[in-house]
Short mmCIF file of C-alpha atoms and ligand atoms in Angstrom, two decimals:
data_model
loop_
_atom_site.label_atom_id
_atom_site.label_comp_id
_atom_site.label_asym_id
_atom_site.label_seq_id
_atom_site.Cartn_x
_atom_site.Cartn_y
_atom_site.Cartn_z
CA UNK A 130 9.24 15.31 28.53
CA UNK A 131 5.97 16.96 27.62
CA UNK A 132 4.45 18.08 24.35
CA UNK A 133 0.96 18.61 22.95
CA UNK A 134 1.04 15.90 20.29
CA UNK A 135 3.28 12.93 19.61
CA UNK A 136 3.42 11.54 16.07
CA UNK A 137 4.70 7.96 15.73
CA UNK A 138 6.57 7.45 12.45
CA UNK A 139 8.45 9.66 10.00
CA UNK A 140 7.14 8.31 6.72
CA UNK A 141 4.98 10.49 4.50
CA UNK A 142 1.95 10.13 6.80
CA UNK A 143 3.71 11.30 9.96
CA UNK A 144 5.44 14.10 8.09
CA UNK A 145 2.20 15.30 6.45
CA UNK A 146 0.57 15.34 9.87
CA UNK A 147 3.53 17.23 11.29
CA UNK A 148 3.28 19.82 8.51
CA UNK A 149 -0.40 20.40 9.31
CA UNK A 150 0.28 20.59 13.06
CA UNK A 151 3.11 23.07 12.47
CA UNK A 152 0.90 25.25 10.29
CA UNK A 153 -1.51 25.49 13.25
CA UNK A 154 1.37 26.09 15.68
CA UNK A 155 0.54 22.91 17.60
CA UNK A 156 3.59 21.87 19.57
CA UNK A 157 4.60 18.30 18.65
CA UNK A 158 7.37 15.80 18.06
CA UNK A 159 7.77 12.90 15.59
CA UNK A 160 9.27 9.74 17.06
CA UNK A 161 10.92 7.49 14.46
CA UNK A 162 12.63 4.19 15.24
CA UNK A 163 14.94 4.45 12.23
CA UNK A 164 15.45 7.43 9.96
CA UNK A 165 13.11 9.57 7.89
CA UNK A 166 11.60 7.35 5.13
CA UNK A 167 12.75 4.27 7.02
CA UNK A 168 10.32 1.89 5.28
CA UNK A 169 11.32 3.10 1.82
CA UNK A 170 15.00 2.71 2.81
CA UNK A 171 14.87 -0.71 4.41
CA UNK A 172 11.83 -2.67 3.22
CA UNK A 173 11.66 -2.27 -0.58
CA UNK A 174 13.31 -4.21 -3.38
CA UNK A 175 16.05 -2.68 -5.59
CA UNK A 176 14.15 -2.40 -8.87
CA UNK A 177 10.94 -1.02 -7.34
CA UNK A 178 9.63 2.17 -8.85
CA UNK A 179 6.56 3.97 -7.62
CA UNK A 180 3.44 2.76 -9.39
CA UNK A 181 2.05 6.27 -9.03
CA UNK A 182 3.23 8.80 -11.64
CA UNK A 183 5.43 11.66 -10.49
CA UNK A 184 2.62 14.22 -10.62
CA UNK A 185 1.04 12.15 -7.82
CA UNK A 186 4.04 12.78 -5.57
CA UNK A 187 2.36 15.62 -3.68
CA UNK A 188 2.30 16.36 0.04
CA UNK A 189 1.04 19.40 1.93
CA UNK A 190 3.30 22.30 0.91
CA UNK A 191 5.55 20.12 -1.25
CA UNK A 192 5.44 18.39 -4.61
CA UNK A 193 7.50 16.78 -7.35
CA UNK A 194 9.08 19.62 -9.32
CA UNK A 195 11.09 17.65 -11.91
CA UNK A 196 10.68 17.66 -15.67
CA UNK A 197 9.07 14.21 -15.96
CA UNK A 198 5.62 14.44 -14.36
CA UNK A 199 4.47 11.25 -16.10
CA UNK A 200 7.51 9.19 -15.04
CA UNK A 201 7.88 7.01 -11.95
CA UNK A 202 10.36 7.63 -9.11
CA UNK A 203 12.81 4.86 -8.29
CA UNK A 204 13.65 4.09 -4.66
CA UNK A 205 16.61 6.51 -4.21
CA UNK A 206 14.46 9.26 -5.75
CA UNK A 207 11.51 8.39 -3.53
CA UNK A 208 13.69 8.46 -0.42
CA UNK A 209 15.16 11.80 -1.48
CA UNK A 210 11.65 13.13 -2.05
CA UNK A 211 10.46 12.17 1.46
CA UNK A 212 13.70 13.41 3.06
CA UNK A 213 13.37 16.67 1.13
CA UNK A 214 9.88 17.07 2.53
CA UNK A 215 11.10 16.67 6.12
CA UNK A 216 13.85 19.20 5.48
CA UNK A 217 11.51 21.67 3.79
CA UNK A 218 9.78 22.55 7.04
CA UNK A 219 12.40 21.31 9.52
CA UNK A 220 10.12 18.56 10.77
CA UNK A 221 10.79 17.90 14.49
CA UNK A 222 11.88 14.27 14.01
CA UNK A 223 13.64 12.31 16.75
CA UNK A 224 15.30 9.51 14.81
CA UNK A 225 16.51 6.27 16.41
CA UNK A 226 13.62 6.42 18.87
CA UNK A 227 11.44 3.32 19.10
CA UNK A 228 8.05 3.63 20.76
CA UNK A 229 7.65 0.62 23.04
CA UNK A 230 4.34 1.52 24.72
CA UNK A 231 1.50 4.00 24.61
CA UNK A 232 -0.87 4.04 27.58
CA UNK A 233 -3.53 6.33 29.04
CA UNK A 234 -2.25 9.02 31.42
CA UNK A 235 -4.75 11.52 32.82
CA UNK A 236 -6.40 13.37 29.93
CA UNK A 237 -3.65 12.33 27.56
CA UNK A 238 -1.08 9.63 26.88
CA UNK A 239 2.21 8.30 28.17
CA UNK A 240 4.46 7.42 25.25
CA UNK A 241 7.34 5.22 26.34
CA UNK A 242 10.36 4.88 24.07
CA UNK A 243 13.83 3.39 24.25
CA UNK A 244 15.05 7.00 24.63
CA UNK A 245 12.79 8.13 27.45
CA UNK A 246 9.16 8.98 28.08
CA UNK A 247 6.78 11.59 26.66
CA UNK A 248 3.48 12.88 28.03
CA UNK A 249 1.08 14.36 25.50
CA UNK A 250 -2.56 15.35 25.06
CA UNK A 251 -2.76 13.78 21.60
CA UNK A 252 -1.14 10.89 19.80
CA UNK A 253 -1.04 10.27 16.03
CA UNK A 254 -0.36 6.72 14.91
CA UNK A 255 1.51 7.07 11.60
CA UNK A 256 3.59 3.95 12.00
CA UNK A 257 2.66 2.41 8.65
CA UNK A 258 0.20 -0.13 7.31
CA UNK A 259 2.85 -2.47 5.92
CA UNK A 260 5.09 -3.21 8.91
CA UNK A 261 4.97 -6.98 8.58
CA UNK A 262 4.38 -9.42 5.75
CA UNK A 263 1.12 -11.33 6.04
CA UNK A 264 1.97 -15.03 5.81
CA UNK A 265 -0.88 -17.55 5.80
CA UNK A 266 -0.81 -20.20 8.55
CA UNK A 267 -0.56 -22.99 5.93
CA UNK A 268 3.07 -21.87 5.42
CA UNK A 269 3.96 -24.04 8.40
CA UNK A 270 3.35 -27.15 6.32
CA UNK A 271 5.93 -26.23 3.66
CA UNK A 272 8.65 -28.85 3.13
CA UNK A 273 11.84 -27.81 4.93
CA UNK A 274 13.85 -28.27 1.75
CA UNK A 275 12.33 -25.05 0.34
CA UNK A 276 13.64 -21.55 1.03
CA UNK A 277 11.07 -18.89 1.79
CA UNK A 278 11.28 -15.14 1.38
CA UNK A 279 8.98 -12.17 1.91
CA UNK A 280 8.87 -8.92 -0.11
CA UNK A 281 10.19 -6.77 2.74
CA UNK A 282 13.51 -8.63 2.74
CA UNK A 283 13.61 -9.43 -1.00
CA UNK A 284 16.06 -7.14 -2.82
CA UNK A 285 16.90 -8.80 -6.15
CA UNK A 286 16.97 -12.24 -7.82
CA UNK A 287 20.60 -12.88 -6.81
CA UNK A 288 19.41 -13.47 -3.25
CA UNK A 289 17.64 -16.64 -4.38
CA UNK A 290 19.22 -19.97 -5.19
CA UNK A 291 18.77 -21.04 -8.82
CA UNK A 292 15.58 -23.02 -9.35
CA UNK A 293 11.84 -22.63 -9.60
CA UNK A 294 9.91 -20.15 -7.49
CA UNK A 295 6.35 -20.42 -6.26
CA UNK A 296 5.11 -16.84 -5.92
CA UNK A 297 2.00 -16.72 -3.75
CA UNK A 298 -0.11 -13.65 -4.47
CA UNK A 299 -0.77 -11.80 -7.73
CA UNK A 300 -1.22 -8.17 -6.75
CA UNK A 301 1.30 -5.40 -7.46
CA UNK A 302 4.07 -7.03 -5.42
CA UNK A 303 3.61 -10.63 -6.61
CA UNK A 304 3.30 -9.71 -10.28
CA UNK A 305 6.29 -7.33 -10.25
CA UNK A 306 8.66 -9.63 -8.35
CA UNK A 307 7.30 -12.66 -10.22
CA UNK A 308 8.18 -11.02 -13.54
CA UNK A 309 11.66 -10.10 -12.31
CA UNK A 310 12.39 -13.59 -10.98
CA UNK A 311 11.15 -15.26 -14.14
CA UNK A 312 13.33 -12.99 -16.27
CA UNK A 313 16.30 -13.96 -14.08
CA UNK A 314 15.94 -17.55 -15.28
CA UNK A 315 14.06 -18.91 -12.27
CA UNK A 316 10.84 -20.42 -13.61
CA UNK A 317 7.91 -18.88 -11.76
CA UNK A 318 4.58 -20.43 -10.87
CA UNK A 319 2.15 -17.76 -9.68
CA UNK A 320 -0.67 -18.56 -7.24
CA UNK A 321 -3.52 -16.24 -8.15
CA UNK A 322 -6.20 -15.32 -5.62
CA UNK A 323 -8.41 -12.23 -5.66
CA UNK A 324 -6.67 -9.56 -7.71
CA UNK A 325 -7.44 -6.23 -9.32
CA UNK A 326 -6.48 -5.91 -12.96
CA UNK A 327 -5.83 -2.50 -14.46
CA UNK A 328 -4.07 -1.31 -17.63
CA UNK A 329 -1.20 1.11 -17.13
CA UNK A 330 -2.39 3.23 -20.06
CA UNK A 331 -5.94 3.60 -21.35
CA UNK A 332 -7.02 5.75 -24.29
CA UNK A 333 -3.58 7.29 -24.33
CA UNK A 334 -3.53 8.38 -20.69
CA UNK A 335 -2.28 6.88 -17.45
CA UNK A 336 -4.98 4.91 -15.62
CA UNK A 337 -4.34 6.96 -12.46
CA UNK A 338 -5.05 10.13 -14.40
CA UNK A 339 -8.40 8.69 -15.44
CA UNK A 340 -9.15 7.50 -11.92
CA UNK A 341 -8.56 10.98 -10.57
CA UNK A 342 -10.47 12.69 -13.35
CA UNK A 343 -13.49 10.41 -13.01
CA UNK A 344 -13.58 10.94 -9.25
CA UNK A 345 -12.62 7.37 -8.29
CA UNK A 346 -9.60 8.28 -6.19
CA UNK A 347 -11.47 10.95 -4.25
CA UNK A 348 -14.32 8.68 -3.16
CA UNK A 349 -14.63 8.89 0.60
CA UNK A 350 -15.06 6.16 3.18
CA UNK A 351 -18.57 7.44 3.88
CA UNK A 352 -19.64 6.55 0.32
CA UNK A 353 -18.59 2.91 0.60
CA UNK A 354 -21.02 0.22 1.81
CA UNK A 355 -18.51 -2.17 3.35
CA UNK A 356 -15.51 -0.06 4.30
CA UNK A 357 -13.73 -2.88 6.15
CA UNK A 358 -13.78 -4.92 2.98
CA UNK A 359 -12.68 -1.93 0.88
CA UNK A 360 -9.75 -1.41 3.26
CA UNK A 361 -8.67 -5.01 2.71
CA UNK A 362 -8.83 -5.25 -1.08
CA UNK A 363 -5.54 -6.04 -2.81
CA UNK A 364 -3.47 -3.40 -4.59
CA UNK A 365 -3.97 -2.76 -8.32
CA UNK A 366 -1.80 -4.89 -10.60
CA UNK A 367 0.26 -1.88 -11.63
CA UNK A 368 3.96 -1.11 -11.99
CA UNK A 369 5.94 2.00 -12.85
CA UNK A 370 8.40 1.68 -15.73
CA UNK A 371 9.86 3.74 -18.58
CA UNK A 372 7.97 1.72 -21.19
CA UNK A 373 4.73 2.15 -19.19
CA UNK A 374 4.03 -1.54 -19.56
CA UNK A 375 1.02 -3.24 -18.06
CA UNK A 376 1.91 -6.18 -15.85
CA UNK A 377 -1.21 -8.28 -15.98
CA UNK A 378 -1.61 -12.04 -16.00
CA UNK A 379 -1.66 -12.21 -19.80
CA UNK A 380 1.72 -10.51 -19.93
CA UNK A 381 3.13 -12.93 -17.38
CA UNK A 382 1.68 -15.90 -19.29
CA UNK A 383 3.34 -14.61 -22.48
CA UNK A 384 6.66 -14.50 -20.62
CA UNK A 385 6.22 -18.15 -19.60
CA UNK A 386 4.99 -17.74 -16.03
CA UNK A 387 2.58 -20.53 -15.09
CA UNK A 388 -0.65 -19.52 -13.40
CA UNK A 389 -2.33 -21.67 -10.75
CA UNK A 390 -5.23 -20.96 -8.39
CA UNK A 391 -5.12 -19.61 -4.86
CA UNK A 392 -2.90 -21.69 -2.56
CA UNK A 393 -5.52 -23.52 -0.50
CA UNK A 394 -3.44 -26.01 1.45
CA UNK A 395 -0.21 -27.99 1.72
CA UNK A 396 -0.38 -31.68 2.56
CA UNK A 397 2.41 -34.26 2.50
CA UNK A 398 4.63 -31.82 0.62
CA UNK A 399 2.01 -31.18 -2.06
CA UNK A 400 0.57 -27.73 -2.70
CA UNK A 401 -3.18 -27.71 -3.31
CA UNK A 402 -4.67 -24.95 -5.44
CA UNK A 403 -8.23 -23.72 -5.50
CA UNK A 404 -10.21 -24.41 -8.68
CA UNK A 405 -11.48 -20.85 -8.70
CA UNK A 406 -8.77 -19.46 -11.02
CA UNK A 407 -11.02 -19.04 -14.11
CA UNK A 408 -13.77 -17.45 -12.00
CA UNK A 409 -11.42 -15.07 -10.21
CA UNK A 410 -9.89 -13.99 -13.51
CA UNK A 411 -13.32 -13.47 -15.07
CA UNK A 412 -14.37 -11.42 -12.03
CA UNK A 413 -11.24 -9.32 -12.23
CA UNK A 414 -11.81 -8.68 -15.96
CA UNK A 415 -15.40 -7.71 -15.19
CA UNK A 416 -14.36 -5.23 -12.52
CA UNK A 417 -11.71 -3.73 -14.79
CA UNK A 418 -14.30 -3.29 -17.54
CA UNK A 419 -16.68 -1.64 -15.07
CA UNK A 420 -13.96 0.83 -14.19
CA UNK A 421 -13.32 1.49 -17.89
CA UNK A 422 -17.09 1.94 -18.45
CA UNK A 423 -17.15 4.54 -15.70
CA UNK A 424 -14.16 6.31 -17.22
CA UNK A 425 -15.74 6.30 -20.69
CA UNK A 426 -19.02 7.69 -19.34
CA UNK A 427 -17.15 10.45 -17.56
CA UNK A 428 -15.12 11.27 -20.67
CA UNK A 429 -18.28 11.53 -22.78
CA UNK A 430 -20.11 13.65 -20.21
CA UNK A 431 -17.09 15.92 -19.93
CA UNK A 432 -16.82 16.32 -23.71
CA UNK A 433 -13.37 14.74 -23.78
CA UNK A 434 -14.00 11.98 -26.31
CA UNK A 435 -12.42 13.87 -29.21
CA UNK A 436 -9.25 14.67 -27.23
CA UNK A 437 -8.54 11.04 -26.39
CA UNK A 438 -8.19 7.75 -28.18
CA UNK A 439 -11.51 5.94 -28.63
CA UNK A 440 -12.79 3.55 -25.96
CA UNK A 441 -11.62 -0.05 -26.30
CA UNK A 442 -11.46 -3.20 -24.20
CA UNK A 443 -8.54 -5.51 -23.44
CA UNK A 444 -8.25 -9.21 -24.16
CA UNK A 445 -9.83 -11.30 -21.38
CA UNK A 446 -7.39 -13.00 -19.05
CA UNK A 447 -6.26 -16.25 -20.64
CA UNK A 448 -6.40 -19.22 -18.30
CA UNK A 449 -5.39 -22.80 -19.05
CA UNK A 450 -8.46 -25.00 -19.52
CA UNK A 451 -7.46 -27.18 -16.57
CA UNK A 452 -4.84 -25.45 -14.47
CA UNK A 453 -3.15 -27.86 -12.05
CA UNK A 454 -4.95 -28.31 -8.73
CA UNK A 455 -1.87 -29.69 -7.05
CA UNK A 456 1.93 -29.66 -7.41
CA UNK A 457 4.56 -31.65 -5.58
CA UNK A 458 6.78 -29.16 -3.78
CA UNK A 459 9.41 -31.87 -3.18
CA UNK A 460 9.81 -32.84 -6.82
CA UNK A 461 12.82 -30.55 -7.27
CA UNK A 462 10.86 -28.19 -9.50
CA UNK A 463 10.73 -25.57 -6.75
CA UNK A 464 13.54 -24.09 -4.71
CA UNK A 465 11.89 -21.02 -3.16
CA UNK A 466 8.48 -19.78 -2.07
CA UNK A 467 7.88 -16.02 -2.10
CA UNK A 468 4.98 -14.85 0.06
CA UNK A 469 3.44 -11.87 -1.72
CA UNK A 470 0.31 -12.23 0.34
CA UNK A 471 0.09 -8.68 1.64
CA UNK A 472 1.24 -6.76 4.67
CA UNK A 473 -0.15 -5.81 8.04
CA UNK A 474 0.51 -3.10 10.59
CA UNK A 475 2.18 -3.73 13.95
CA UNK A 476 0.56 -2.08 16.96
CA UNK A 477 1.97 -4.48 19.52
CA UNK A 478 3.17 -1.46 21.52
CA UNK A 479 -0.24 0.19 21.79
CA UNK A 480 -1.58 -0.47 25.30
CA UNK A 481 -4.86 1.40 24.96
CA UNK A 482 -8.05 -0.69 24.48
CA UNK A 483 -8.93 0.46 20.95
CA UNK A 484 -8.87 -2.87 19.11
CA UNK A 485 -11.79 -4.81 17.65
CA UNK A 486 -11.89 -8.59 17.85
CA UNK A 487 -9.88 -8.88 14.62
CA UNK A 488 -7.11 -6.74 16.09
CA UNK A 489 -7.97 -3.69 13.97
CA UNK A 490 -8.01 -0.24 15.52
CA UNK A 491 -11.57 1.04 16.01
CA UNK A 492 -11.79 4.43 14.35
CA UNK A 493 -14.01 6.65 12.26
CA UNK A 494 -11.96 7.86 9.30
CA UNK A 495 -8.83 8.00 11.46
CA UNK A 496 -10.48 9.45 14.59
CA UNK A 497 -9.72 6.62 17.00
CA UNK A 498 -12.20 5.62 19.71
CA UNK A 499 -9.92 7.13 22.35
CA UNK A 500 -9.95 10.90 22.93
CA UNK A 501 -7.04 12.67 21.24
CA UNK A 502 -5.81 9.59 19.37
CA UNK A 503 -5.59 9.56 15.57
CA UNK A 504 -4.63 7.02 12.92
CA UNK A 505 -3.24 7.89 9.49
CA UNK A 506 -1.68 6.08 6.54
CA UNK A 507 -3.87 3.01 6.20
CA UNK A 508 -5.69 2.01 2.99
CA UNK A 509 -8.95 3.92 2.43
CA UNK A 510 -8.67 5.68 5.78
CA UNK A 511 -10.81 8.58 4.53
CA UNK A 512 -10.42 8.36 0.76
CA UNK A 513 -9.59 5.74 -1.84
CA UNK A 514 -6.23 7.47 -2.29
CA UNK A 515 -5.44 7.53 1.46
CA UNK A 516 -2.53 5.08 1.38
CA UNK A 517 -0.80 6.85 -1.51
CA UNK A 518 1.74 9.63 -1.09
CA UNK A 519 -0.78 11.84 -2.84
CA UNK A 520 -3.69 10.94 -0.59
CA UNK A 521 -2.27 11.36 2.86
CA UNK A 522 -2.20 15.16 2.78
CA UNK A 523 -5.95 15.69 2.72
CA UNK A 524 -6.40 13.08 5.46
CA UNK A 525 -3.80 14.86 7.58
CA UNK A 526 -5.56 18.16 7.10
CA UNK A 527 -8.96 16.71 8.13
CA UNK A 528 -7.52 14.98 11.18
CA UNK A 529 -5.57 18.05 12.20
CA UNK A 530 -8.79 20.10 12.11
CA UNK A 531 -10.39 17.57 14.41
CA UNK A 532 -7.38 17.47 16.69
CA UNK A 533 -7.24 21.28 16.99
CA UNK A 534 -10.94 21.30 17.87
CA UNK A 535 -10.34 18.57 20.45
CA UNK A 536 -7.52 20.54 22.07
CA UNK A 537 -9.73 23.63 22.23
CA UNK A 538 -12.91 21.97 23.39
CA UNK A 539 -11.86 18.87 25.30
CA UNK A 540 -12.72 15.22 25.16
CA UNK A 541 -16.49 15.66 25.00
CA UNK A 542 -16.03 16.69 21.33
CA UNK A 543 -14.60 13.33 20.29
C1 LIG B 936 5.92 -2.37 -1.87
C2 LIG B 936 5.16 -1.09 -1.73
C3 LIG B 936 5.06 -0.23 -2.83
C4 LIG B 936 4.35 0.96 -2.70
N1 LIG B 936 4.27 1.78 -3.79
C5 LIG B 936 3.60 2.95 -3.67
C6 LIG B 936 3.55 3.87 -4.77
O1 LIG B 936 4.02 3.57 -5.86
N2 LIG B 936 2.93 5.07 -4.60
C7 LIG B 936 2.36 5.42 -3.42
O2 LIG B 936 1.83 6.52 -3.32
N3 LIG B 936 2.36 4.55 -2.39
C8 LIG B 936 2.97 3.34 -2.49
N4 LIG B 936 2.98 2.47 -1.42
C9 LIG B 936 2.12 2.75 -0.27
C10 LIG B 936 2.65 3.76 0.73
O3 LIG B 936 2.99 4.97 0.08
C11 LIG B 936 3.83 3.25 1.50
O4 LIG B 936 3.49 2.09 2.21
C12 LIG B 936 4.37 4.29 2.48
O5 LIG B 936 5.58 3.82 3.05
C13 LIG B 936 3.37 4.58 3.59
O6 LIG B 936 3.79 5.70 4.33
P1 LIG B 936 3.47 5.83 5.86
O7 LIG B 936 4.08 7.08 6.32
O8 LIG B 936 2.02 5.61 6.08
O9 LIG B 936 4.20 4.56 6.51
P2 LIG B 936 5.74 4.21 6.54
O10 LIG B 936 6.46 4.77 5.36
O11 LIG B 936 5.84 2.76 6.77
O12 LIG B 936 6.26 5.02 7.80
C14 LIG B 936 6.00 4.59 9.11
C15 LIG B 936 7.20 4.90 9.96
O13 LIG B 936 6.90 4.55 11.31
C16 LIG B 936 8.06 4.02 11.91
N5 LIG B 936 7.66 3.21 13.05
C17 LIG B 936 6.90 2.07 13.04
N6 LIG B 936 6.75 1.59 14.29
C18 LIG B 936 7.42 2.44 15.10
C19 LIG B 936 7.63 2.49 16.52
N7 LIG B 936 7.13 1.55 17.32
N8 LIG B 936 8.38 3.51 17.02
C20 LIG B 936 8.88 4.47 16.21
N9 LIG B 936 8.72 4.46 14.88
C21 LIG B 936 7.99 3.47 14.32
C22 LIG B 936 8.71 3.22 10.79
O14 LIG B 936 10.09 3.04 11.00
C23 LIG B 936 8.41 4.08 9.56
O15 LIG B 936 9.47 4.97 9.24
C24 LIG B 936 3.69 1.28 -1.49
C25 LIG B 936 3.80 0.40 -0.40
C26 LIG B 936 4.52 -0.77 -0.52
C27 LIG B 936 4.60 -1.70 0.67
#
């Protein structure tokens, strides 16, 4: 089968790209191994709500139209939103079609799937940035008596045996699931590495509103000194809930969660924690305060001080004077380890030499170093908001412009 462009993945990124291609009448197909919104349907926990407010659920030609713009969609609502988007423009999705290989073929690509083969001039990789949990190699030294679980298969506390849980990672996922598990009566110890603290509400408004207003979310990859680092920073410690609560480390401490440093090693059944916990917390507080400074400056310059609550700062993160540097994982205190240590993409099916030595795809803001190949949906692809539902649309539009130019003018333009 032949087409002009093949899009891999029918999440929001692939659909946004499809919408842009359709608006330019570029013939294309979306190949999806599962169903539309597959990741939201199969890899998220039951209680998860978007951490982005409903007004941020915007895609090219489509947006949240409900009566609660400041609320947060739950998973069924999010799935319905993405499905509704696909239906709104009759996206050409082939579901149940797994791409097993992409290779060079003439001036285009051969896309092999379990349902046949496609030849196309262009390929758009929209297969997701969070295909697999990132588990550190030290996991191999865990005592066999412990259960382990990752966020993509975690659904709710009932899945876990009663007993203590070591949650490794304190970003959005680790803090949210850690809170839920602790509330379920399973005492949680949280290993805290680098993390980004942010209040849900500041001066009476959602932090995301401020970040948009002050221009933070629209910063582009060209403005950032070390974009590889920026693409790897952890997610904000944020959660969506009706009470708009902040889930930071102080809140977890108040609930009874014990904080320890980054998990640095496991030897003879004993977990070893880095002594950097106080420093990492101080650094995170500092960065949060810098963000709030920037917001306050913007509010003053924009004459918005009178319309909003006055500037204020939050209590510094409280850390035990001497948090434990080691804990015996065989003492019976722990039953389960949850790896909330991030996710990574899976491009094991991409047989085109576009990888750097760390296995990342070489690209310039999504324009891959292979003519006619594009990448979309990864953190900070072109903008700080790139990995959010709200950010992918502008990226898709930029990449579609480039792709149309490439089709018109050939490979010398790339
Ligand atoms: C826990 C979690 C919470 C998040 N919360 C928010 C939030 O609150 N707000 C927000 O804006 N963003 C949030 N995000 C970020 C982002 O919106 C999601 O990760 C979103 O799913 C990304 O969309 P995508 O289209 O890039 O990738 P995906 O939704 O992962 O879509 C990729 C698609 O490609 C398919 N695919 C992969 N490999 C193949 C193959 N070989 N062949 C065929 N198909 C394939 C997959 O089945 C999948 O359907 C969250 C992410 C996570 C992990």
